[in-house]
CSV table of C-alpha atoms and ligand atoms in Angstrom, one decimal:
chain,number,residue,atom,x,y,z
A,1,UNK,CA,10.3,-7.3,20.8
A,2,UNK,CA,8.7,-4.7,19.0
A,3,UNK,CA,4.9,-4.1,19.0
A,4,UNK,CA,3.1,-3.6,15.0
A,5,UNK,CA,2.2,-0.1,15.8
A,6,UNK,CA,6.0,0.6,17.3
A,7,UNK,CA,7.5,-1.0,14.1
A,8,UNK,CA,4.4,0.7,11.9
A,9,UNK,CA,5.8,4.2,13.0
A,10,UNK,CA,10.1,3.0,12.7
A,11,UNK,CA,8.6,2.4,9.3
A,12,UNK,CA,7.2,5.9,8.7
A,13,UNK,CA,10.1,7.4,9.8
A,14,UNK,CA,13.1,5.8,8.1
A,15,UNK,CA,11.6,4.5,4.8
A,16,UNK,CA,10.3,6.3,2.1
A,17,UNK,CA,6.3,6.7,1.8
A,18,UNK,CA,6.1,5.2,-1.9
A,19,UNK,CA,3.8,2.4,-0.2
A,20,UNK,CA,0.4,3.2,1.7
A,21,UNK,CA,0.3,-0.7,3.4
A,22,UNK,CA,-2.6,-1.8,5.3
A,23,UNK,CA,-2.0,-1.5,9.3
A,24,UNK,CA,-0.7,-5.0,9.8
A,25,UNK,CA,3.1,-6.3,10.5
A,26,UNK,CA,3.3,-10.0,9.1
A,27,UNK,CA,5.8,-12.3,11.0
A,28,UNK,CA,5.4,-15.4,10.0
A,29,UNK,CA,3.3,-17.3,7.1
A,30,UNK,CA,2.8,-20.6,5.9
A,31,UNK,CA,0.9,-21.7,3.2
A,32,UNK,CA,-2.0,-19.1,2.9
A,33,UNK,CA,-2.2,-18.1,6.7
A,34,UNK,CA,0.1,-15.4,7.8
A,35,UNK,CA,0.7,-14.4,12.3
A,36,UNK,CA,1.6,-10.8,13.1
A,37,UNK,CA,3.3,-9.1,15.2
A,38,UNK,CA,1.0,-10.0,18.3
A,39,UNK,CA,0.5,-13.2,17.3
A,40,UNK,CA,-3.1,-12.8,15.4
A,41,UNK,CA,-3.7,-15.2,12.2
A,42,UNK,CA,-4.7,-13.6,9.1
A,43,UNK,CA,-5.6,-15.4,5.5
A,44,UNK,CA,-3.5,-13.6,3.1
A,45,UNK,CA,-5.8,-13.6,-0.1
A,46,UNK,CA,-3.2,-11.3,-2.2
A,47,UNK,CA,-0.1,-13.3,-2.7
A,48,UNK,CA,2.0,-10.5,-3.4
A,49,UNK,CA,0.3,-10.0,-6.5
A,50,UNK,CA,0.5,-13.6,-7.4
A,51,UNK,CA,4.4,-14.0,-6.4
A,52,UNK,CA,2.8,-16.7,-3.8
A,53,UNK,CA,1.1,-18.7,-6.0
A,54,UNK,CA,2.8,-21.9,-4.0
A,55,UNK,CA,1.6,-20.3,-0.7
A,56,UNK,CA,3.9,-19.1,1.9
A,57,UNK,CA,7.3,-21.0,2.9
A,58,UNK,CA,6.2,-24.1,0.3
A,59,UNK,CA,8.2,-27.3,1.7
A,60,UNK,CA,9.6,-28.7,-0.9
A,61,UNK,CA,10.7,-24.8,-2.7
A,62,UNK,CA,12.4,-23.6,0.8
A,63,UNK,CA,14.2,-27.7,1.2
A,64,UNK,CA,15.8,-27.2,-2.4
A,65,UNK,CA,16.2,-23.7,-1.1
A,66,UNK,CA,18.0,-24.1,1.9
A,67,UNK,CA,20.1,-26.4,0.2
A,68,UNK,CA,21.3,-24.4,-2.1
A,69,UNK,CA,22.0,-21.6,0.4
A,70,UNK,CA,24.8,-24.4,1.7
A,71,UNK,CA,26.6,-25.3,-1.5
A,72,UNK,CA,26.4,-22.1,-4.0
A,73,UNK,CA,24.8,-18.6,-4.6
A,74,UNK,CA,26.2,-16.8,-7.2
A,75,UNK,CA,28.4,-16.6,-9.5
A,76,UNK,CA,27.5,-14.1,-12.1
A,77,UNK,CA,27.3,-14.8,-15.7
A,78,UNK,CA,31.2,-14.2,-16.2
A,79,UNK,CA,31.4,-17.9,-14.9
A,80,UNK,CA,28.7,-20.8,-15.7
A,81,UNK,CA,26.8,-22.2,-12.7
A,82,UNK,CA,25.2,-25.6,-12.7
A,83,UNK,CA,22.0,-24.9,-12.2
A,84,UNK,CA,21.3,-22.3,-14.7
A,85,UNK,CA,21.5,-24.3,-17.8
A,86,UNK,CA,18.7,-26.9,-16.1
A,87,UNK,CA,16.7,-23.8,-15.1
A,88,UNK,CA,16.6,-22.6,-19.0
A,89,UNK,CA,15.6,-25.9,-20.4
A,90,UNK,CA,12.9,-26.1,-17.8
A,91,UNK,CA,11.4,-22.8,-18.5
A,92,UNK,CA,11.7,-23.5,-22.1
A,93,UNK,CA,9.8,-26.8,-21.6
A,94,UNK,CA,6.9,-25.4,-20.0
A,95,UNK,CA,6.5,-22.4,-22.6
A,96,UNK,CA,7.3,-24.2,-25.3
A,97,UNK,CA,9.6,-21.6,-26.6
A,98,UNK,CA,13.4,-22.3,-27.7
A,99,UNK,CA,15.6,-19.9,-25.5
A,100,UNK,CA,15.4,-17.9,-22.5
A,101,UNK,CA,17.1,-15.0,-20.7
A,102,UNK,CA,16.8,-14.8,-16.9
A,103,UNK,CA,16.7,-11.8,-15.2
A,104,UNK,CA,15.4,-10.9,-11.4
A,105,UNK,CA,12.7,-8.7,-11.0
A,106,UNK,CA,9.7,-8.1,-13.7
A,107,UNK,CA,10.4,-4.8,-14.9
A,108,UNK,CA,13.9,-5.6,-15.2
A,109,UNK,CA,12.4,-8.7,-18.0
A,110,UNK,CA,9.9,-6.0,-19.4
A,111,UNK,CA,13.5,-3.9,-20.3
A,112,UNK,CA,14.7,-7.0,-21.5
A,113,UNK,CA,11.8,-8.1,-23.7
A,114,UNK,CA,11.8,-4.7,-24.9
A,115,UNK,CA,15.2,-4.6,-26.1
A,116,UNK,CA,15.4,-8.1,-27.5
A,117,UNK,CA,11.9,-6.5,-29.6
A,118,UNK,CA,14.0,-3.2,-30.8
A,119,UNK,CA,16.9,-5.2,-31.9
A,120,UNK,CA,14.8,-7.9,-33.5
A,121,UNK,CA,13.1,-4.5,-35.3
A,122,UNK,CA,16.5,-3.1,-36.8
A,123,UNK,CA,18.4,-6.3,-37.0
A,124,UNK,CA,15.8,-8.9,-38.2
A,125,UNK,CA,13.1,-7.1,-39.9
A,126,UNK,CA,14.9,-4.0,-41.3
A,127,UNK,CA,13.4,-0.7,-39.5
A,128,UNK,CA,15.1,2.4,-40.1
A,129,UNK,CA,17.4,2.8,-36.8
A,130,UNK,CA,15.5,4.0,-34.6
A,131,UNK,CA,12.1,4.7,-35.8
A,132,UNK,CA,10.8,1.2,-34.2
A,133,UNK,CA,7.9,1.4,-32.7
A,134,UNK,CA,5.6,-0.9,-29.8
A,135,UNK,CA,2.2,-0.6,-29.2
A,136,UNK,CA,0.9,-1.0,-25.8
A,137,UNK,CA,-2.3,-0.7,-24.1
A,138,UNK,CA,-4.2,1.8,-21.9
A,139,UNK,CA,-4.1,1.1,-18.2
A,140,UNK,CA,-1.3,-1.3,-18.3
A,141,UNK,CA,0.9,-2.3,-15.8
A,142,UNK,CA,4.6,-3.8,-16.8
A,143,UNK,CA,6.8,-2.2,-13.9
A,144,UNK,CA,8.4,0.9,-12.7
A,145,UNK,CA,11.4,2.0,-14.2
A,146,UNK,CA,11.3,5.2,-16.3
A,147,UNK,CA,11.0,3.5,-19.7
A,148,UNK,CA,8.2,0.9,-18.7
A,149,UNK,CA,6.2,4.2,-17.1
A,150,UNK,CA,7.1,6.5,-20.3
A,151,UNK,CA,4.2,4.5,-21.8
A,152,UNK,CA,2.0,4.1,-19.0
A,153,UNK,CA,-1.6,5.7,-18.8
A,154,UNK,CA,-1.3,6.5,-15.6
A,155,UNK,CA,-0.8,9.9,-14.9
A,156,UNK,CA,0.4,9.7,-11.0
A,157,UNK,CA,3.2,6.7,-12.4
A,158,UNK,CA,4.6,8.8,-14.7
A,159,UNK,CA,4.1,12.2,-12.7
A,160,UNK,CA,7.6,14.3,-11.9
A,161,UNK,CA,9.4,12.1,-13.4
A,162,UNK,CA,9.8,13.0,-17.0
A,163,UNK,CA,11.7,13.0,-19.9
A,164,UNK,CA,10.2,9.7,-21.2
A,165,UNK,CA,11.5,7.0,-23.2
A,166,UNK,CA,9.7,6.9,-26.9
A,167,UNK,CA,9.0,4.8,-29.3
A,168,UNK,CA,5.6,3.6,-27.4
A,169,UNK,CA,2.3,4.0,-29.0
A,170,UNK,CA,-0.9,3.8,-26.6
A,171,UNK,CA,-4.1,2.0,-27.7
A,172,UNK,CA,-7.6,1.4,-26.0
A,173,UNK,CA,-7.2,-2.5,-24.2
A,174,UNK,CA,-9.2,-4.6,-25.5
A,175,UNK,CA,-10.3,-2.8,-28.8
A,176,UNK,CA,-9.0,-4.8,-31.9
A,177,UNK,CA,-9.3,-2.3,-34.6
A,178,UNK,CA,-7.5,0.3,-32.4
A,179,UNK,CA,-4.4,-2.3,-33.0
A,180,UNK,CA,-4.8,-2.5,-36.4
A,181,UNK,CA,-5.0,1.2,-37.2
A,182,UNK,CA,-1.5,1.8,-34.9
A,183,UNK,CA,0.5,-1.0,-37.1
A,184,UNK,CA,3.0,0.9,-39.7
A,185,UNK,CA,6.1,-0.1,-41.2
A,186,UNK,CA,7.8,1.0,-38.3
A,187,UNK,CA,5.8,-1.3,-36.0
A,188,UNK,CA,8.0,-4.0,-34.2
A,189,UNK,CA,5.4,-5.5,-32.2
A,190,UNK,CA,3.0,-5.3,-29.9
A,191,UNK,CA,2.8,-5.5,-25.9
A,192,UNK,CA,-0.3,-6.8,-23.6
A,193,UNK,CA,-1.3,-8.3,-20.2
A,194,UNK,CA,-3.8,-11.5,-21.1
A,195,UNK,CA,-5.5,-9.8,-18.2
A,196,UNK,CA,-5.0,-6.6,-17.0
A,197,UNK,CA,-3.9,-7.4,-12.8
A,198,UNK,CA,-3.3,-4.3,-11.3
A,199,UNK,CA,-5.6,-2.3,-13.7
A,200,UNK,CA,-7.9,-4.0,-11.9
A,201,UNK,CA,-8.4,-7.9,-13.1
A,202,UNK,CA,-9.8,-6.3,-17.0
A,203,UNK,CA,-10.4,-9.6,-18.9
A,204,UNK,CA,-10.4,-8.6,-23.0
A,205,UNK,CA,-13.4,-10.1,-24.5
A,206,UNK,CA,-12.6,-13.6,-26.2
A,207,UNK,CA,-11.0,-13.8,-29.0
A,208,UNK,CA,-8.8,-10.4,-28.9
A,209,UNK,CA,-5.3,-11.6,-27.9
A,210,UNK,CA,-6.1,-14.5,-30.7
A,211,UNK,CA,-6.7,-11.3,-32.9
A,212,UNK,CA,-3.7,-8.9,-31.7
A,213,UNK,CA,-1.4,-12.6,-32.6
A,214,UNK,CA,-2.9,-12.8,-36.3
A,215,UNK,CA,-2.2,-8.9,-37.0
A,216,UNK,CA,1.2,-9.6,-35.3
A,217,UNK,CA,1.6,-11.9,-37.6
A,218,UNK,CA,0.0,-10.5,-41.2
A,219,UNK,CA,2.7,-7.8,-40.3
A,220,UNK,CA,5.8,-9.1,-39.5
A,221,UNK,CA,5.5,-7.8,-36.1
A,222,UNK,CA,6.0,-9.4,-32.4
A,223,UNK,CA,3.5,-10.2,-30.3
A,224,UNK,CA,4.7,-10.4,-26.8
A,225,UNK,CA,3.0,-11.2,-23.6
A,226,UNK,CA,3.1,-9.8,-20.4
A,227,UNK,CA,2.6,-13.3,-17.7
A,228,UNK,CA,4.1,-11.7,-15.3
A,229,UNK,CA,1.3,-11.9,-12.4
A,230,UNK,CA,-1.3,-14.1,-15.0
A,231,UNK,CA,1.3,-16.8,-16.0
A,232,UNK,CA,2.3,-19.9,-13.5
A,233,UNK,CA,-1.3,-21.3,-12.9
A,234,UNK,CA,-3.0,-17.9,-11.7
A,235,UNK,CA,-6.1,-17.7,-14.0
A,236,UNK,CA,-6.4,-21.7,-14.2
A,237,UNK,CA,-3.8,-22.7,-17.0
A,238,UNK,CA,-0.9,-22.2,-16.7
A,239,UNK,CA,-0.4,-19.7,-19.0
A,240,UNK,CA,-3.3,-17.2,-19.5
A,241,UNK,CA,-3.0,-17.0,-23.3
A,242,UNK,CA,-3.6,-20.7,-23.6
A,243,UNK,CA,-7.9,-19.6,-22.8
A,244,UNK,CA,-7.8,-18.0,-26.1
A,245,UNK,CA,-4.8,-20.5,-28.1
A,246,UNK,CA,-2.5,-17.0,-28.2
A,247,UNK,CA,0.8,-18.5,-27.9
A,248,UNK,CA,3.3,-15.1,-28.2
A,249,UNK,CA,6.6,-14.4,-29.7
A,250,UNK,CA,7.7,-13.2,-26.5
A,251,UNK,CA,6.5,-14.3,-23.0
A,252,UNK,CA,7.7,-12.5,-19.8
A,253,UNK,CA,7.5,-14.3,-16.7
A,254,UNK,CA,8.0,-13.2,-12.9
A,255,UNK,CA,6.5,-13.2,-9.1
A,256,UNK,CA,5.8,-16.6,-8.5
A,257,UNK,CA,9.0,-18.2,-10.6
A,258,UNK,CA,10.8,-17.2,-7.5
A,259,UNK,CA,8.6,-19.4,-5.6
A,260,UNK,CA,7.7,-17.0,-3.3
A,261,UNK,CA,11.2,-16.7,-2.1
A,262,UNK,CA,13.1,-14.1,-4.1
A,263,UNK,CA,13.1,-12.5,-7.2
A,264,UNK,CA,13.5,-14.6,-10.5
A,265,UNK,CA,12.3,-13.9,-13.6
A,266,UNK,CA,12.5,-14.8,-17.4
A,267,UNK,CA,12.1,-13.7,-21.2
A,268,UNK,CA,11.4,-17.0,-23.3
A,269,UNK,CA,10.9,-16.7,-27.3
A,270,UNK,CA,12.6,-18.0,-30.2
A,271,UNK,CA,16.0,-18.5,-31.0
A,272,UNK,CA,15.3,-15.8,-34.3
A,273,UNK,CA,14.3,-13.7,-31.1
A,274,UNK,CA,17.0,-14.0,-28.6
A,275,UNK,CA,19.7,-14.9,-31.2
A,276,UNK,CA,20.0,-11.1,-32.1
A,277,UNK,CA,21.5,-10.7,-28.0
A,278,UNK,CA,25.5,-11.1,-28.5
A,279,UNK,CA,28.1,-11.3,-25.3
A,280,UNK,CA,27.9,-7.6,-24.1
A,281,UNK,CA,24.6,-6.6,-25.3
A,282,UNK,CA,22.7,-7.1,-22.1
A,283,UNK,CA,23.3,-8.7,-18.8
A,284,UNK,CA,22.5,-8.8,-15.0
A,285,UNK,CA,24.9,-9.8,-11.8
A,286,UNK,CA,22.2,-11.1,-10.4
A,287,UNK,CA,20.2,-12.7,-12.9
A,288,UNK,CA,20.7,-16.3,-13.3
A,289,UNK,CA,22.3,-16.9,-10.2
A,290,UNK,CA,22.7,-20.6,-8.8
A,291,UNK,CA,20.1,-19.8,-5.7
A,292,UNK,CA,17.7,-18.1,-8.0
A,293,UNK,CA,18.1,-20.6,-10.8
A,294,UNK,CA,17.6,-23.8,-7.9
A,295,UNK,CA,14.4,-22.2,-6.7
A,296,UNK,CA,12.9,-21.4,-10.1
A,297,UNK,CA,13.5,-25.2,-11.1
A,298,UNK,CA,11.7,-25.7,-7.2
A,299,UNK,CA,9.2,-23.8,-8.1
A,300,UNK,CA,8.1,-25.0,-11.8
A,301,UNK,CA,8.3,-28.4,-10.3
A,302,UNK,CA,5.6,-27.8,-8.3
A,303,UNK,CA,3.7,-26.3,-10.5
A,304,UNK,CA,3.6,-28.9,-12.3
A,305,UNK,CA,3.5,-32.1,-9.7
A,306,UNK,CA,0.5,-30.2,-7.5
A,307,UNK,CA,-1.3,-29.3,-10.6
A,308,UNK,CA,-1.7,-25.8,-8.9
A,309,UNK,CA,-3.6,-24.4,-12.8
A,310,UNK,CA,-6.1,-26.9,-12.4
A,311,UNK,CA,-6.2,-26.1,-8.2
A,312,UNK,CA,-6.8,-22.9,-9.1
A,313,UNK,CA,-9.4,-23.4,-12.0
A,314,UNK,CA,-11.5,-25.7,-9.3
A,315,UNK,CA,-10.7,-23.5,-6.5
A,316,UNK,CA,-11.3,-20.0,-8.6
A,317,UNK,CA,-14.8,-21.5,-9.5
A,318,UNK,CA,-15.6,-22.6,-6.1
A,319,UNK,CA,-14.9,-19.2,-4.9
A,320,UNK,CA,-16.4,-17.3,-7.5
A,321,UNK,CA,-19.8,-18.9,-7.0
A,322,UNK,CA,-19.8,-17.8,-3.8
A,323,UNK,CA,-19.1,-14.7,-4.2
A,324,UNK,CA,-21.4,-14.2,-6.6
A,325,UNK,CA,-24.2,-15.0,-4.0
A,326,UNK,CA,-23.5,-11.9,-1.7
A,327,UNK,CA,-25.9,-9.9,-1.9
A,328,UNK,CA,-24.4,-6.0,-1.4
A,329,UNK,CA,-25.7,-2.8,-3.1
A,330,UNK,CA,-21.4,-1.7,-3.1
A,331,UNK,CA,-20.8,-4.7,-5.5
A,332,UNK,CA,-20.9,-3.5,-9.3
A,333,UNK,CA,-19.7,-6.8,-11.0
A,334,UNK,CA,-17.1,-10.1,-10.2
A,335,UNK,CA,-15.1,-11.7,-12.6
A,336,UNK,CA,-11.9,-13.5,-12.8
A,337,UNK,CA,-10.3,-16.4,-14.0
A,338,UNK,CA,-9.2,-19.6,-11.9
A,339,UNK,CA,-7.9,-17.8,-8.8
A,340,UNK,CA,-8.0,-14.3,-10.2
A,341,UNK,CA,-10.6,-12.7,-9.1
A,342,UNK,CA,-11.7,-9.1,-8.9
A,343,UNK,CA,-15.0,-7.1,-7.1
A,344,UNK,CA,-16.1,-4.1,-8.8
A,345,UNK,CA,-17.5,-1.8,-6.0
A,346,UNK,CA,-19.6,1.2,-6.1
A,347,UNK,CA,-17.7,2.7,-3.3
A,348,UNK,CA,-13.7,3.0,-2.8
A,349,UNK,CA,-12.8,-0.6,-2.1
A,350,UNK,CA,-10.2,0.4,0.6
A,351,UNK,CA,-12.6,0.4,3.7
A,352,UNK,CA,-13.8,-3.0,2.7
A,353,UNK,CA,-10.0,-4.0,2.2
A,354,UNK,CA,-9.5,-2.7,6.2
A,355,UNK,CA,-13.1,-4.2,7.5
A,356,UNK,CA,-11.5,-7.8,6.2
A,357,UNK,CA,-8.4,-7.3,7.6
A,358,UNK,CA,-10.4,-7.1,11.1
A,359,UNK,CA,-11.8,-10.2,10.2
A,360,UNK,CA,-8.3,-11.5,9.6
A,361,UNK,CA,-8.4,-11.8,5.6
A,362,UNK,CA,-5.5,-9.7,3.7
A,363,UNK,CA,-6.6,-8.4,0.3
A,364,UNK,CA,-6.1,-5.3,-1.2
A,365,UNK,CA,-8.3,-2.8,-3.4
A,366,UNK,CA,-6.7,-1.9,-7.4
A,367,UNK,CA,-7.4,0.8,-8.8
A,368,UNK,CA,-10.1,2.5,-6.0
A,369,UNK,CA,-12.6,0.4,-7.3
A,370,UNK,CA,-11.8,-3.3,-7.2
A,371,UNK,CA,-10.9,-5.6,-5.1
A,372,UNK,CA,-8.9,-8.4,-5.9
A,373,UNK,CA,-9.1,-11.7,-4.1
A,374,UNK,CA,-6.1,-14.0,-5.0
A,375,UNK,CA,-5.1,-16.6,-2.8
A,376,UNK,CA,-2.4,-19.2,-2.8
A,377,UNK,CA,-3.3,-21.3,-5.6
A,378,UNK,CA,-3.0,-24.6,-2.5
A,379,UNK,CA,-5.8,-23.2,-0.6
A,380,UNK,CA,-8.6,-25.4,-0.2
A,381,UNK,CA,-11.9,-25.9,-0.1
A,382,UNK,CA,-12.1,-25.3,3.5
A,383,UNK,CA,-10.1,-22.6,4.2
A,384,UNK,CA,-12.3,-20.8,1.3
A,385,UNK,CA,-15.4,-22.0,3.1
A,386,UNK,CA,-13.6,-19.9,6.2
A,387,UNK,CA,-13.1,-17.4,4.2
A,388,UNK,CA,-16.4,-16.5,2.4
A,389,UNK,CA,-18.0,-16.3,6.1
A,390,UNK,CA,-16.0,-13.7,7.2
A,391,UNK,CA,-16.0,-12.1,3.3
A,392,UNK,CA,-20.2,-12.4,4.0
A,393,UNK,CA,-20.3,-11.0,7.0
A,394,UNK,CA,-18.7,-8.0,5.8
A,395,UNK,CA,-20.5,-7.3,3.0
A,396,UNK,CA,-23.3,-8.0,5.3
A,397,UNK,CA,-22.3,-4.7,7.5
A,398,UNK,CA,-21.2,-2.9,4.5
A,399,UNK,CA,-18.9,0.2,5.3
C,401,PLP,C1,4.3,-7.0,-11.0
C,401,PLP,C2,4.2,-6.9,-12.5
C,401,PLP,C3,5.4,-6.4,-13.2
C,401,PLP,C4,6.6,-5.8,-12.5
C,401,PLP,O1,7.2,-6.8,-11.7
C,401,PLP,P1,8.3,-6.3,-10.6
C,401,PLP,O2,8.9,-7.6,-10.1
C,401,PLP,O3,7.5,-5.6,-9.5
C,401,PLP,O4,9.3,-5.4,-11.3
C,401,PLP,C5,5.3,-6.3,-14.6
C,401,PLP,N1,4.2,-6.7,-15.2
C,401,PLP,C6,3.1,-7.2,-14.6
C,401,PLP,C7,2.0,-7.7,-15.4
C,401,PLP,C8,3.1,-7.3,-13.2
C,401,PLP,O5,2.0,-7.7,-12.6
């Protein structure tokens, strides 16, 4: 048996330091409590960026699961599998959208939403090969591979690791004529976040993504949506473009489809969209795969059954009230939606991030500044009560 700090420092030694984790080895979890190393319970309030949206080890995700892990785990796409097809129709259900193209991770869905735009660009509307261009926004965050950071505003993502993809044109979030002054008639479409997660929970005012769809729209162009960490119940629908009626061309989903399990994730759009995809275009070993498929199906069930959007538009209210009673001179603003909530501090939000892991809850600061607090969406109204006394007390203290 090894002790946190013994396997904190194997850590350090033998993995790369792309990661600066808080100083706490997680062993076991269940729904939204986690046990270290030595045994302490902790509340984990992050989710993995909202990939734990059914909590930790759900039941009923890790019995369909373990079930699976018995009968059938992959295949690749060379063969069918009979749980993909069921998988598809369920994710098209719940968007509403008439095709979709599983993947694994998010980025790798990003790549694939990208491409599926471009090719729409050249193939459907007639760009000039290849003068097709997407806008994006500042301070976005869609992944980490070299063409998802080519059009990132971040200058440490993208540092040393140049040259960068084109074809990407930056705008100000949130600011609806910036939009409409990048369209041109090489525009194929644009890219957003509903809300901006790890820029640090940025909520557009009302009526912009509605906006960014009707442009879209006037100019033949695609308006494609990021759900990646708001979609699957996190800000209190299910989708966060259903606050503002903003159904896209293109939604990307990730994190919690895998059910808090493993990696699964999705493009759904139109068949105009995904039509222009032919056998050889695009493709993934692992995307698809009978396990992943089983779980995502596990894991949109229960969704749906638990009602965890409306759990986490009760809860996320519940919460936020409360929070919005402490009284600290570090707090700048809170806002969120449903279970998305972020603190705006005057101070680096790290040290509060380590004096509430002493207390035992697990959040982490974004962006310096904020601090995001997103449970499970299946936490209750107790175990936020337990929460907001130890989130008091240090606010209470301050740093
Ligand atoms: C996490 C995230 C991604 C990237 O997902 P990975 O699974 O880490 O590749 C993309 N977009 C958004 C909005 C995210 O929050």
């Amino acid at each position: 048996m090894y002790s946190s700090q013994e396997l904190i420092k194997i850590n350090d030694e033998y993995g790369a330091h792309n990661y600066l984790p808080l100083p706490i080895v997680i062993k076991e979890g269940k729904g939204v409590w986690v046990i270290d190393a030595e045994g302490k319970r902790y509340m984990d309030m992050l989710s993995a960026y909202s990939a734990l949206n059914h909590g930790h080890c759900h039941p009923d995700i890790i019995k369909v699961a373990k079930e699976q892990l018995e009968k059938l785990t992959l295949t690749s796409r060379a063969f069918h599998n009979d749980k993909l097809p069921l998988f598809l129709k369920k994710v098209c259900e719940i968007t509403k959208m008439e095709m979709a193209l599983p993947m694994n991770t998010g980025a790798e869905a990003v790549e694939t939403a990208l491409k599926a735009a471009r090719k729409w660009g050249y193939y459907v509307k007639g760009i000039k090969k290849y003068e097709g261009e997407i806008i994006v926004a500042t301070n976005n965050f869609h992944g980490r591979t070299i063409t998802i950071i080519s059009f990132s505003s971040e200058e440490q993502y993208k540092d040393g690791f140049g040259p960068f993809t084109p074809g990407f044109k930056l705008v100000p979030y949130g600011d609806i004529d910036a939009v409409k002054s990048a369209f041109n008639e090489n525009t194929i479409g644009v890219m957003l976040e509903p809300i901006q997660g790890e820029g640090g929970i940025i909520i557009p005012s009302d009526g912009y993504l509605k906006q960014v769809k009707e442009i879209c729209k006037e100019n033949n162009a695609l308006f494609i949506l990021d759900e990646i960490q708001s979609g699957l119940g996190r800000t209190g629908k299910m989708f966060a473009y259903e606050w503002e009626d903003a159904k896209p061309d293109l939604i990307i989903l990730g994190k919690a489809l895998g059910g808090g399990i493993m990696p699964v994730s999705v493009v759904a759009s139109s068949k105009e969209i995904l039509g222009v995809f032919h056998p050889g275009d695009h493709g993934s070993t692992f995307g698809g795969n009978p396990l992943g498929a089983a779980v995502g199906i596990a894991a949109l069930d229960v969704l749906v059954k638990d009602d965890l959007p409306g759990r986490s538009l009760e809860m996320g209210k519940y919460l936020t009230e409360k929070l919005k009673t402490l009284k600290s001179p570090d707090i700048k603003n809170i806002r969120g939606r449903g279970l998305f909530i972020g603190i705006e501090l005057k101070v680096p939000a790290r040290g509060y991030a380590e004096k509430l892991m002493e207390e035992g809850i697990l959040c982490k600061e974004t962006h310096d500044y904020v601090l995001r607090f997103a449970p499970p969406l299946i936490i209750t109204k107790e175990e936020i009560d337990w929460a907001f006394e130890r989130i008091e007390k240090v606010f209470e203290n301050g740093l």
